[in-house]
Amino acid sequence: MTTFKPIAPPVKMPPLENGDRLTRYEFERRYHAMPHIKKAELIEGIVYIASPLRAKSHGKPHARIMTWLGTYEAMTPGVEVLDNATVIFDMDNEAQPDALLRIEQGGLSRITADDYVAGAPELIVEIAASTASIDRHKKLHVYRRNGVQEYIIWRVDDGELDWFYLKDGEYLPLSANSSGIICSEVFPGLWLDTAALLSGDIAKVLAVLQQGLASAV
């Protein structure tokens, strides 16, 4: 007589939800199983899932930053700009910054075999709502601790832009010069006219960037 062993029902994977406290491996397992979620991050072991993004308060500022960084990449061999790429920092932190700029050879980050960024990109940019945002607090500490050399936060609701640089393990504000231009400490010629960016004058933003690029030759 042939006997058949009962087949155990498949284990249902729990959904990825805001506020879950997970290991990085469990976070990745659940995230990969939910392809409809477009942006989820693990920050200090806690899951954050982004809400739908609005056009003027996020989409437009994001596009302006990508135009600025993309132009710099086009004119600067050896650097790479990425949009919303997953960055693996450590066992408790896997972020998805709005934009990043990295040095391709000899930099602090690398591209893994499965096409993610591992390590600290030299520059990260986040589009935030205000000073109350996670970008201004928890993410700032994660990026600082993991050695991100420069960090820009565009606080859209506040109408302000913060640019920090890493010195002796701490983030210090990078101030504008007498012409109102902030110049990167890491990337030669990466200049930003913050007033022009905040007002939407992208032609001036790119003109100032071109000046920076010319000065770096």
Short mmCIF file of C-alpha atoms in Angstrom, two decimals:
data_model
loop_
_atom_site.label_atom_id
_atom_site.label_comp_id
_atom_site.label_asym_id
_atom_site.label_seq_id
_atom_site.Cartn_x
_atom_site.Cartn_y
_atom_site.Cartn_z
CA MET A 1 0.00 0.00 0.00
CA THR A 2 1.35 3.37 -0.99
CA THR A 3 1.18 6.17 1.54
CA PHE A 4 1.39 9.82 0.70
CA LYS A 5 2.81 12.45 2.95
CA PRO A 6 0.68 15.56 3.25
CA ILE A 7 2.12 18.53 1.48
CA ALA A 8 2.69 21.45 3.79
CA PRO A 9 1.08 24.63 2.59
CA PRO A 10 3.55 27.28 1.41
CA VAL A 11 4.61 29.74 4.05
CA LYS A 12 3.04 33.09 3.32
CA MET A 13 5.60 35.88 3.30
CA PRO A 14 4.63 38.79 5.55
CA PRO A 15 4.15 42.08 3.69
CA LEU A 16 6.64 44.90 3.96
CA GLU A 17 5.06 47.62 6.10
CA ASN A 18 6.06 51.01 7.46
CA GLY A 19 7.61 50.74 10.89
CA ASP A 20 8.67 47.10 10.61
CA ARG A 21 11.91 46.39 12.45
CA LEU A 22 13.87 43.97 10.25
CA THR A 23 17.32 42.71 9.45
CA ARG A 24 18.65 43.89 6.11
CA TYR A 25 18.31 40.41 4.63
CA GLU A 26 14.67 40.07 5.67
CA PHE A 27 13.99 43.59 4.38
CA GLU A 28 15.46 42.67 0.99
CA ARG A 29 13.50 39.39 0.87
CA ARG A 30 10.16 41.10 1.50
CA TYR A 31 10.97 44.06 -0.76
CA HIS A 32 11.81 41.79 -3.70
CA ALA A 33 8.54 39.92 -3.16
CA MET A 34 6.52 43.15 -3.48
CA PRO A 35 7.49 44.67 -6.86
CA HIS A 36 4.56 47.09 -6.72
CA ILE A 37 6.40 49.02 -3.98
CA LYS A 38 8.66 51.46 -5.80
CA LYS A 39 10.57 52.96 -2.87
CA ALA A 40 11.25 51.40 0.51
CA GLU A 41 14.24 51.99 2.75
CA LEU A 42 15.72 50.40 5.84
CA ILE A 43 17.06 53.12 8.12
CA GLU A 44 18.57 52.05 11.45
CA GLY A 45 16.72 48.76 11.14
CA ILE A 46 13.28 50.34 10.58
CA VAL A 47 11.30 50.18 7.32
CA TYR A 48 10.17 53.40 5.65
CA ILE A 49 7.91 53.17 2.60
CA ALA A 50 7.52 56.33 0.57
CA SER A 51 4.09 57.79 -0.08
CA PRO A 52 3.11 58.72 -3.64
CA LEU A 53 5.24 61.69 -4.69
CA ARG A 54 3.69 64.98 -5.71
CA ALA A 55 4.65 66.80 -8.91
CA LYS A 56 5.61 70.30 -7.75
CA SER A 57 6.85 69.51 -4.25
CA HIS A 58 9.05 66.59 -5.25
CA GLY A 59 9.04 65.73 -8.95
CA LYS A 60 10.10 69.17 -10.16
CA PRO A 61 12.87 69.73 -7.56
CA HIS A 62 14.12 66.22 -8.26
CA ALA A 63 14.27 66.94 -12.01
CA ARG A 64 16.24 70.14 -11.39
CA ILE A 65 18.81 68.32 -9.27
CA MET A 66 19.17 65.58 -11.89
CA THR A 67 19.66 68.19 -14.62
CA TRP A 68 22.44 69.83 -12.60
CA LEU A 69 24.19 66.57 -11.67
CA GLY A 70 23.64 65.02 -15.11
CA THR A 71 25.32 67.99 -16.76
CA TYR A 72 28.26 67.66 -14.39
CA GLU A 73 28.56 63.94 -15.19
CA ALA A 74 28.47 64.65 -18.94
CA MET A 75 31.42 67.03 -18.62
CA THR A 76 33.45 65.13 -16.02
CA PRO A 77 35.02 61.76 -16.86
CA GLY A 78 35.17 59.21 -14.06
CA VAL A 79 32.03 60.16 -12.15
CA GLU A 80 28.59 58.60 -12.20
CA VAL A 81 25.22 60.07 -11.25
CA LEU A 82 22.39 57.73 -10.25
CA ASP A 83 18.70 58.38 -9.69
CA ASN A 84 16.89 56.51 -6.86
CA ALA A 85 19.43 53.68 -6.77
CA THR A 86 19.53 51.34 -3.78
CA VAL A 87 22.61 51.88 -1.60
CA ILE A 88 23.69 49.18 0.85
CA PHE A 89 25.53 50.77 3.78
CA ASP A 90 25.60 48.26 6.64
CA MET A 91 23.51 45.57 8.30
CA ASP A 92 20.82 48.04 9.42
CA ASN A 93 20.77 50.53 6.57
CA GLU A 94 19.77 50.17 2.93
CA ALA A 95 18.71 53.52 1.53
CA GLN A 96 17.36 54.73 -1.79
CA PRO A 97 18.54 58.35 -2.11
CA ASP A 98 16.84 60.69 -4.54
CA ALA A 99 20.19 61.27 -6.28
CA LEU A 100 23.84 60.42 -5.79
CA LEU A 101 27.16 61.21 -7.40
CA ARG A 102 30.02 58.75 -7.06
CA ILE A 103 33.62 58.38 -8.17
CA GLU A 104 33.70 55.29 -10.37
CA GLN A 105 37.32 54.18 -9.91
CA GLY A 106 39.02 54.57 -6.54
CA GLY A 107 35.93 55.98 -4.82
CA LEU A 108 34.25 54.85 -1.63
CA SER A 109 31.48 52.82 -3.27
CA ARG A 110 31.21 50.00 -5.78
CA ILE A 111 28.55 48.37 -7.93
CA THR A 112 27.74 44.85 -6.74
CA ALA A 113 27.34 41.78 -8.94
CA ASP A 114 23.55 42.17 -8.68
CA ASP A 115 23.75 45.85 -9.70
CA TYR A 116 23.31 47.73 -6.42
CA VAL A 117 25.56 50.37 -4.89
CA ALA A 118 27.53 49.18 -1.87
CA GLY A 119 29.44 51.60 0.32
CA ALA A 120 29.31 55.37 0.57
CA PRO A 121 28.81 57.49 -2.57
CA GLU A 122 30.80 60.71 -2.31
CA LEU A 123 27.65 62.89 -2.64
CA ILE A 124 24.01 62.19 -1.80
CA VAL A 125 21.04 64.49 -2.45
CA GLU A 126 17.63 64.14 -0.81
CA ILE A 127 14.47 66.12 -1.58
CA ALA A 128 12.80 66.66 1.81
CA ALA A 129 9.69 68.44 2.99
CA SER A 130 11.12 70.32 5.98
CA THR A 131 13.50 70.11 8.93
CA ALA A 132 11.13 67.55 10.46
CA SER A 133 11.95 65.05 7.69
CA ILE A 134 13.78 61.77 8.23
CA ASP A 135 16.32 63.08 5.70
CA ARG A 136 17.34 65.83 8.14
CA HIS A 137 17.71 63.53 11.12
CA LYS A 138 18.04 59.72 10.91
CA LYS A 139 19.42 59.62 7.37
CA LEU A 140 21.89 62.39 8.14
CA HIS A 141 23.36 60.32 10.96
CA VAL A 142 23.48 57.18 8.82
CA TYR A 143 25.21 58.95 5.94
CA ARG A 144 27.68 60.66 8.28
CA ARG A 145 28.54 57.46 10.13
CA ASN A 146 29.08 55.56 6.88
CA GLY A 147 31.37 58.20 5.40
CA VAL A 148 29.29 59.99 2.75
CA GLN A 149 31.57 62.96 2.08
CA GLU A 150 28.89 65.48 1.13
CA TYR A 151 25.15 65.55 1.73
CA ILE A 152 22.62 67.96 0.24
CA ILE A 153 19.08 68.30 1.59
CA TRP A 154 16.63 70.45 -0.36
CA ARG A 155 13.89 71.36 2.14
CA VAL A 156 11.15 72.26 -0.30
CA ASP A 157 8.50 73.51 2.15
CA ASP A 158 11.09 75.65 3.94
CA GLY A 159 12.52 77.03 0.70
CA GLU A 160 16.05 76.15 1.90
CA LEU A 161 18.95 74.00 0.81
CA ASP A 162 21.53 72.53 3.22
CA TRP A 163 24.90 71.30 1.95
CA PHE A 164 27.05 69.44 4.48
CA TYR A 165 30.60 68.16 4.17
CA LEU A 166 32.30 65.57 6.32
CA LYS A 167 35.22 66.73 8.45
CA ASP A 168 36.73 64.77 11.35
CA GLY A 169 33.68 62.52 11.47
CA GLU A 170 31.13 65.34 11.68
CA TYR A 171 28.92 67.11 9.12
CA LEU A 172 29.62 70.82 8.84
CA PRO A 173 27.63 73.26 6.70
CA LEU A 174 29.28 74.17 3.41
CA SER A 175 28.75 77.91 3.04
CA ALA A 176 28.26 79.94 -0.12
CA ASN A 177 31.01 82.30 -1.24
CA SER A 178 30.58 86.05 -1.67
CA SER A 179 28.82 85.44 -5.00
CA GLY A 180 26.24 83.15 -3.39
CA ILE A 181 27.76 80.02 -4.91
CA ILE A 182 28.49 76.79 -3.04
CA CYS A 183 31.51 74.86 -4.33
CA SER A 184 31.94 71.17 -3.64
CA GLU A 185 34.93 70.12 -1.55
CA VAL A 186 35.06 66.72 -3.27
CA PHE A 187 34.11 67.26 -6.91
CA PRO A 188 36.17 69.91 -8.74
CA GLY A 189 33.96 72.41 -10.54
CA LEU A 190 30.68 71.25 -9.01
CA TRP A 191 29.30 74.70 -8.27
CA LEU A 192 25.72 75.53 -7.29
CA ASP A 193 23.90 78.85 -7.28
CA THR A 194 21.35 77.93 -4.64
CA ALA A 195 19.20 81.03 -5.11
CA ALA A 196 18.86 80.24 -8.83
CA LEU A 197 18.03 76.61 -8.09
CA LEU A 198 15.38 77.48 -5.50
CA SER A 199 13.78 80.05 -7.83
CA GLY A 200 13.73 77.65 -10.77
CA ASP A 201 16.27 79.54 -12.90
CA ILE A 202 17.93 76.41 -14.26
CA ALA A 203 19.62 78.31 -17.08
CA LYS A 204 21.58 80.27 -14.45
CA VAL A 205 22.26 77.10 -12.44
CA LEU A 206 23.85 75.53 -15.51
CA ALA A 207 25.73 78.72 -16.43
CA VAL A 208 27.31 78.81 -12.96
CA LEU A 209 28.11 75.11 -13.23
CA GLN A 210 29.87 75.76 -16.53
CA GLN A 211 31.96 78.43 -14.82
CA GLY A 212 32.92 75.91 -12.18
CA LEU A 213 33.82 73.30 -14.77
CA ALA A 214 35.96 75.84 -16.64
CA SER A 215 37.79 76.76 -13.44
CA ALA A 216 38.60 73.10 -12.77
CA VAL A 217 40.39 72.54 -16.09
#
